[in-house]
PDB file of C-alpha atoms and ligand atoms in Angstrom:
ATOM      1  CA  MET A   1     107.088 115.903  84.830  1.00 33.00           C
ATOM      2  CA  CYS A   2     106.569 113.802  81.736  1.00 37.00           C
ATOM      3  CA  GLU A   3     109.919 112.054  82.064  1.00 45.00           C
ATOM      4  CA  ASN A   4     108.784 110.237  85.168  1.00 51.00           C
ATOM      5  CA  TYR A   5     105.315 109.110  84.220  1.00 58.00           C
ATOM      6  CA  VAL A   6     104.244 105.822  82.771  1.00 60.00           C
ATOM      7  CA  SER A   7     100.748 104.698  81.860  1.00 60.00           C
ATOM      8  CA  PHE A   8      99.704 101.200  82.692  1.00 62.00           C
ATOM      9  CA  PHE A   9      96.702  99.506  81.266  1.00 61.00           C
ATOM     10  CA  SER A  10      95.422  96.598  83.186  1.00 55.00           C
ATOM     11  CA  LEU A  11      92.790  94.652  81.396  1.00 51.00           C
ATOM     12  CA  PHE A  12      90.651  93.308  84.182  1.00 45.00           C
ATOM     13  CA  ASP A  13      89.776  94.415  87.649  1.00 41.00           C
ATOM     14  CA  PHE A  14      88.734  92.654  90.795  1.00 43.00           C
ATOM     15  CA  ASP A  15      85.152  93.844  90.553  1.00 43.00           C
ATOM     16  CA  SER A  16      84.553  92.399  87.130  1.00 38.00           C
ATOM     17  CA  PHE A  17      86.792  89.379  86.796  1.00 36.00           C
ATOM     18  CA  SER A  18      84.263  87.138  88.459  1.00 30.00           C
ATOM     19  CA  LYS A  19      82.080  87.703  85.403  1.00 29.00           C
ATOM     20  CA  PHE A  20      84.651  85.988  83.231  1.00 28.00           C
ATOM     21  CA  SER A  21      84.859  82.273  82.997  1.00 22.00           C
ATOM     22  CA  PHE A  22      88.648  82.256  83.185  1.00 28.00           C
ATOM     23  CA  SER A  23      90.763  81.605  86.239  1.00 26.00           C
ATOM     24  CA  ALA A  24      91.203  83.976  89.156  1.00 29.00           C
ATOM     25  CA  SER A  25      94.662  84.837  87.857  1.00 33.00           C
ATOM     26  CA  LEU A  26      93.089  87.443  85.569  1.00 39.00           C
ATOM     27  CA  GLY A  27      92.599  89.694  88.557  1.00 52.00           C
ATOM     28  CA  VAL A  28      96.196  89.141  89.564  1.00 63.00           C
ATOM     29  CA  ILE A  29      97.460  91.302  86.704  1.00 72.00           C
ATOM     30  CA  LEU A  30      96.003  94.432  88.244  1.00 71.00           C
ATOM     31  CA  TRP A  31      97.572  93.479  91.565  1.00 72.00           C
ATOM     32  CA  PHE A  32     100.918  93.066  89.746  1.00 78.00           C
ATOM     33  CA  ASP A  33     100.501  96.528  88.202  1.00 76.00           C
ATOM     34  CA  VAL A  34      99.908  98.049  91.609  1.00 75.00           C
ATOM     35  CA  GLN A  35     102.946  96.260  93.061  1.00 84.00           C
ATOM     36  CA  ALA A  36     105.103  97.405  90.127  1.00 84.00           C
ATOM     37  CA  ALA A  37     103.847 100.965  90.605  1.00 81.00           C
ATOM     38  CA  GLU A  38     104.955 100.869  94.248  1.00 86.00           C
ATOM     39  CA  ILE A  39     108.449  99.664  93.286  1.00 89.00           C
ATOM     40  CA  LEU A  40     108.748 102.314  90.565  1.00 84.00           C
ATOM     41  CA  GLU A  41     107.562 105.082  92.883  1.00 82.00           C
ATOM     42  CA  LYS A  42     110.550 104.343  95.136  1.00 87.00           C
ATOM     43  CA  GLU A  43     112.801 104.854  92.125  1.00 84.00           C
ATOM     44  CA  GLY A  44     111.182 108.181  91.267  1.00 82.00           C
ATOM     45  CA  ILE A  45     108.934 106.947  88.457  1.00 83.00           C
ATOM     46  CA  SER A  46     105.292 107.903  88.979  1.00 83.00           C
ATOM     47  CA  THR A  47     102.648 105.796  87.321  1.00 83.00           C
ATOM     48  CA  GLU A  48      98.996 105.953  86.495  1.00 81.00           C
ATOM     49  CA  VAL A  49      97.492 102.524  86.784  1.00 81.00           C
ATOM     50  CA  ILE A  50      94.439 102.413  84.561  1.00 80.00           C
ATOM     51  CA  ASN A  51      92.054  99.687  85.352  1.00 75.00           C
ATOM     52  CA  LEU A  52      89.983  99.064  82.248  1.00 75.00           C
ATOM     53  CA  ARG A  53      86.623  97.718  83.303  1.00 69.00           C
ATOM     54  CA  SER A  54      85.745  96.467  79.899  1.00 74.00           C
ATOM     55  CA  ILE A  55      87.565  95.870  76.625  1.00 78.00           C
ATOM     56  CA  ARG A  56      84.485  96.434  74.489  1.00 79.00           C
ATOM     57  CA  PRO A  57      83.544  99.220  74.735  1.00 82.00           C
ATOM     58  CA  LEU A  58      87.163 100.275  75.179  1.00 83.00           C
ATOM     59  CA  ASP A  59      87.537 103.462  77.204  1.00 84.00           C
ATOM     60  CA  ARG A  60      89.544 105.266  74.534  1.00 88.00           C
ATOM     61  CA  SER A  61      89.094 108.704  76.058  1.00 89.00           C
ATOM     62  CA  THR A  62      90.734 107.613  79.344  1.00 85.00           C
ATOM     63  CA  ILE A  63      93.601 105.983  77.441  1.00 86.00           C
ATOM     64  CA  ASN A  64      93.946 109.066  75.254  1.00 89.00           C
ATOM     65  CA  ALA A  65      93.977 111.455  78.205  1.00 87.00           C
ATOM     66  CA  SER A  66      96.535 109.377  80.107  1.00 85.00           C
ATOM     67  CA  VAL A  67      98.946 109.008  77.196  1.00 86.00           C
ATOM     68  CA  ARG A  68      98.726 112.742  76.517  1.00 88.00           C
ATOM     69  CA  LYS A  69      99.561 113.371  80.177  1.00 84.00           C
ATOM     70  CA  THR A  70     102.349 110.824  80.665  1.00 84.00           C
ATOM     71  CA  ASN A  71     103.696 110.441  77.089  1.00 85.00           C
ATOM     72  CA  ARG A  72     104.412 106.771  77.751  1.00 87.00           C
ATOM     73  CA  LEU A  73     102.457 103.575  77.721  1.00 88.00           C
ATOM     74  CA  VAL A  74     102.926 100.046  79.020  1.00 88.00           C
ATOM     75  CA  THR A  75     100.117  97.566  78.397  1.00 87.00           C
ATOM     76  CA  VAL A  76      99.891  94.511  80.607  1.00 86.00           C
ATOM     77  CA  GLU A  77      97.786  91.458  79.887  1.00 86.00           C
ATOM     78  CA  GLU A  78      97.940  87.744  80.428  1.00 84.00           C
ATOM     79  CA  GLY A  79      96.815  86.789  76.944  1.00 85.00           C
ATOM     80  CA  PHE A  80      98.835  85.959  73.852  1.00 87.00           C
ATOM     81  CA  PRO A  81     100.915  88.728  72.266  1.00 89.00           C
ATOM     82  CA  GLN A  82      99.399  88.594  68.794  1.00 91.00           C
ATOM     83  CA  HIS A  83      95.989  90.191  68.116  1.00 90.00           C
ATOM     84  CA  GLY A  84      95.526  90.876  71.822  1.00 84.00           C
ATOM     85  CA  VAL A  85      93.947  93.699  73.760  1.00 84.00           C
ATOM     86  CA  GLY A  86      97.347  95.358  74.098  1.00 86.00           C
ATOM     87  CA  ALA A  87      97.579  95.444  70.316  1.00 88.00           C
ATOM     88  CA  GLU A  88      94.158  97.085  70.118  1.00 88.00           C
ATOM     89  CA  ILE A  89      95.174  99.670  72.715  1.00 88.00           C
ATOM     90  CA  CYS A  90      98.373 100.390  70.751  1.00 90.00           C
ATOM     91  CA  ALA A  91      96.305 100.955  67.610  1.00 93.00           C
ATOM     92  CA  SER A  92      93.959 103.315  69.426  1.00 92.00           C
ATOM     93  CA  VAL A  93      96.927 105.306  70.770  1.00 91.00           C
ATOM     94  CA  VAL A  94      98.423 105.578  67.285  1.00 95.00           C
ATOM     95  CA  GLU A  95      95.098 106.932  66.033  1.00 96.00           C
ATOM     96  CA  ASP A  96      94.297 109.264  68.950  1.00 94.00           C
ATOM     97  CA  SER A  97      97.592 110.520  70.383  1.00 92.00           C
ATOM     98  CA  PHE A  98     100.579 109.236  68.419  1.00 94.00           C
ATOM     99  CA  GLY A  99     102.353 112.597  68.526  1.00 95.00           C
ATOM    100  CA  TYR A 100     102.345 112.552  72.309  1.00 91.00           C
ATOM    101  CA  LEU A 101     104.403 109.382  72.717  1.00 88.00           C
ATOM    102  CA  ASP A 102     107.973 109.991  73.866  1.00 87.00           C
ATOM    103  CA  ALA A 103     108.951 106.306  73.848  1.00 86.00           C
ATOM    104  CA  PRO A 104     107.884 103.144  72.059  1.00 88.00           C
ATOM    105  CA  VAL A 105     104.830 101.462  73.611  1.00 88.00           C
ATOM    106  CA  GLU A 106     105.798  98.499  75.770  1.00 87.00           C
ATOM    107  CA  ARG A 107     103.442  95.545  75.525  1.00 87.00           C
ATOM    108  CA  ILE A 108     103.639  92.956  78.304  1.00 88.00           C
ATOM    109  CA  THR A 109     101.759  89.769  77.513  1.00 89.00           C
ATOM    110  CA  GLY A 110     101.728  86.093  78.282  1.00 90.00           C
ATOM    111  CA  ALA A 111     104.176  83.934  76.333  1.00 93.00           C
ATOM    112  CA  ASP A 112     103.089  82.689  72.921  1.00 94.00           C
ATOM    113  CA  ILE A 113     102.789  79.087  74.092  1.00 93.00           C
ATOM    114  CA  PRO A 114     100.050  76.802  75.457  1.00 92.00           C
ATOM    115  CA  MET A 115      99.707  77.394  79.209  1.00 89.00           C
ATOM    116  CA  PRO A 116     101.959  74.881  81.021  1.00 91.00           C
ATOM    117  CA  TYR A 117     100.644  72.927  84.021  1.00 90.00           C
ATOM    118  CA  ALA A 118     103.835  72.994  86.099  1.00 93.00           C
ATOM    119  CA  ALA A 119     103.813  75.950  88.494  1.00 91.00           C
ATOM    120  CA  ASN A 120     107.417  76.940  87.754  1.00 93.00           C
ATOM    121  CA  LEU A 121     106.744  76.991  83.997  1.00 94.00           C
ATOM    122  CA  GLU A 122     103.456  78.830  84.431  1.00 91.00           C
ATOM    123  CA  ARG A 123     105.298  81.573  86.265  1.00 90.00           C
ATOM    124  CA  MET A 124     107.576  81.966  83.248  1.00 93.00           C
ATOM    125  CA  ALA A 125     104.612  82.048  80.863  1.00 93.00           C
ATOM    126  CA  VAL A 126     102.620  84.873  82.477  1.00 89.00           C
ATOM    127  CA  PRO A 127     103.675  88.481  83.175  1.00 89.00           C
ATOM    128  CA  GLN A 128     105.420  89.035  86.505  1.00 90.00           C
ATOM    129  CA  VAL A 129     105.910  92.199  88.531  1.00 89.00           C
ATOM    130  CA  GLU A 130     109.575  92.408  87.515  1.00 91.00           C
ATOM    131  CA  ASP A 131     108.616  92.251  83.821  1.00 91.00           C
ATOM    132  CA  ILE A 132     106.342  95.261  84.304  1.00 87.00           C
ATOM    133  CA  VAL A 133     109.007  97.168  86.241  1.00 88.00           C
ATOM    134  CA  ARG A 134     111.607  96.500  83.516  1.00 90.00           C
ATOM    135  CA  ALA A 135     109.219  97.599  80.760  1.00 88.00           C
ATOM    136  CA  ALA A 136     108.400 100.807  82.623  1.00 86.00           C
ATOM    137  CA  LYS A 137     112.111 101.558  82.983  1.00 87.00           C
ATOM    138  CA  ARG A 138     112.659 100.951  79.285  1.00 88.00           C
ATOM    139  CA  ALA A 139     109.814 103.369  78.545  1.00 85.00           C
ATOM    140  CA  CYS A 140     111.628 105.961  80.679  1.00 84.00           C
ATOM    141  CA  TYR A 141     114.981 105.173  79.033  1.00 85.00           C
ATOM    142  CA  ARG A 142     116.326 103.901  82.325  1.00 81.00           C
ATOM    143  CA  ALA A 143     117.001 100.372  81.103  1.00 71.00           C
ATOM    144  CA  VAL A 144     118.533  98.696  78.079  1.00 65.00           C
ATOM    145  CA  PRO A 145     115.966  98.204  75.284  1.00 61.00           C
ATOM    146  CA  VAL A 146     115.074  94.606  74.441  1.00 60.00           C
ATOM    147  CA  ALA A 147     116.432  94.957  70.892  1.00 63.00           C
ATOM    148  CA  ALA A 148     119.871  95.932  72.192  1.00 62.00           C
ATOM    149  CA  THR A 149     120.174  92.799  74.306  1.00 56.00           C
ATOM    150  CA  ALA A 150     119.053  90.347  71.603  1.00 50.00           C
TER     151      ALA A 150
HETATM  152  C1  LIG B 201      92.057 112.974  72.859  1.00 69.95           C
HETATM  153  O1  LIG B 201      92.316 114.126  73.632  1.00 69.95           O
HETATM  154  C2  LIG B 201      92.214 115.351  72.905  1.00 69.95           C
HETATM  155  C3  LIG B 201      92.619 116.482  73.857  1.00 69.95           C
HETATM  156  O2  LIG B 201      91.880 116.456  75.036  1.00 69.95           O
HETATM  157  C4  LIG B 201      90.817 115.524  72.343  1.00 69.95           C
HETATM  158  O3  LIG B 201      90.759 116.681  71.551  1.00 69.95           O
HETATM  159  C5  LIG B 201      90.456 114.291  71.499  1.00 69.95           C
HETATM  160  O4  LIG B 201      89.109 114.385  71.076  1.00 69.95           O
HETATM  161  C6  LIG B 201      90.648 113.024  72.316  1.00 69.95           C
HETATM  162  N1  LIG B 201      90.380 111.847  71.505  1.00 69.95           N
HETATM  163  C7  LIG B 201      89.694 110.822  71.990  1.00 69.95           C
HETATM  164  C8  LIG B 201      89.472 109.676  71.047  1.00 69.95           C
HETATM  165  O5  LIG B 201      89.280 110.766  73.143  1.00 69.95           O
END
């Protein structure tokens, strides 16, 4: 069972994103997670999409329970890679359920650059469905790790 499960952590949900003063694209990340989950399901990888409603307080018990169930974790966020919410989630998993991880945590974030205006460049700067799918496959050892391709 564990081999085919991946945890996703989406940072914002449709109900709450209107409270943020950022763009509507924040809510898109959850939509991307759901789309990725549908693609992965067809390939025999079941996912739990966890829709965090807030980042402070952080729902550590839900994260903990999911990682202990699935033994894998992919975090998805639009923000910068360094010091982000994904990093905080990784730290909480190391503290609460490190021994349950069967694969390195995959952290999907926006690129570490100022957000470009051009639509084609913006697409390259924010997480896309295919990025999430690839990360989930890496977490299930069904794809080449990033380090091996570099
Ligand atoms: C994580 O889950 C285990 C097992 O259910 C539990 O004992 C522990 O208190 C949990 N930790 C947190 C931070 O939720």
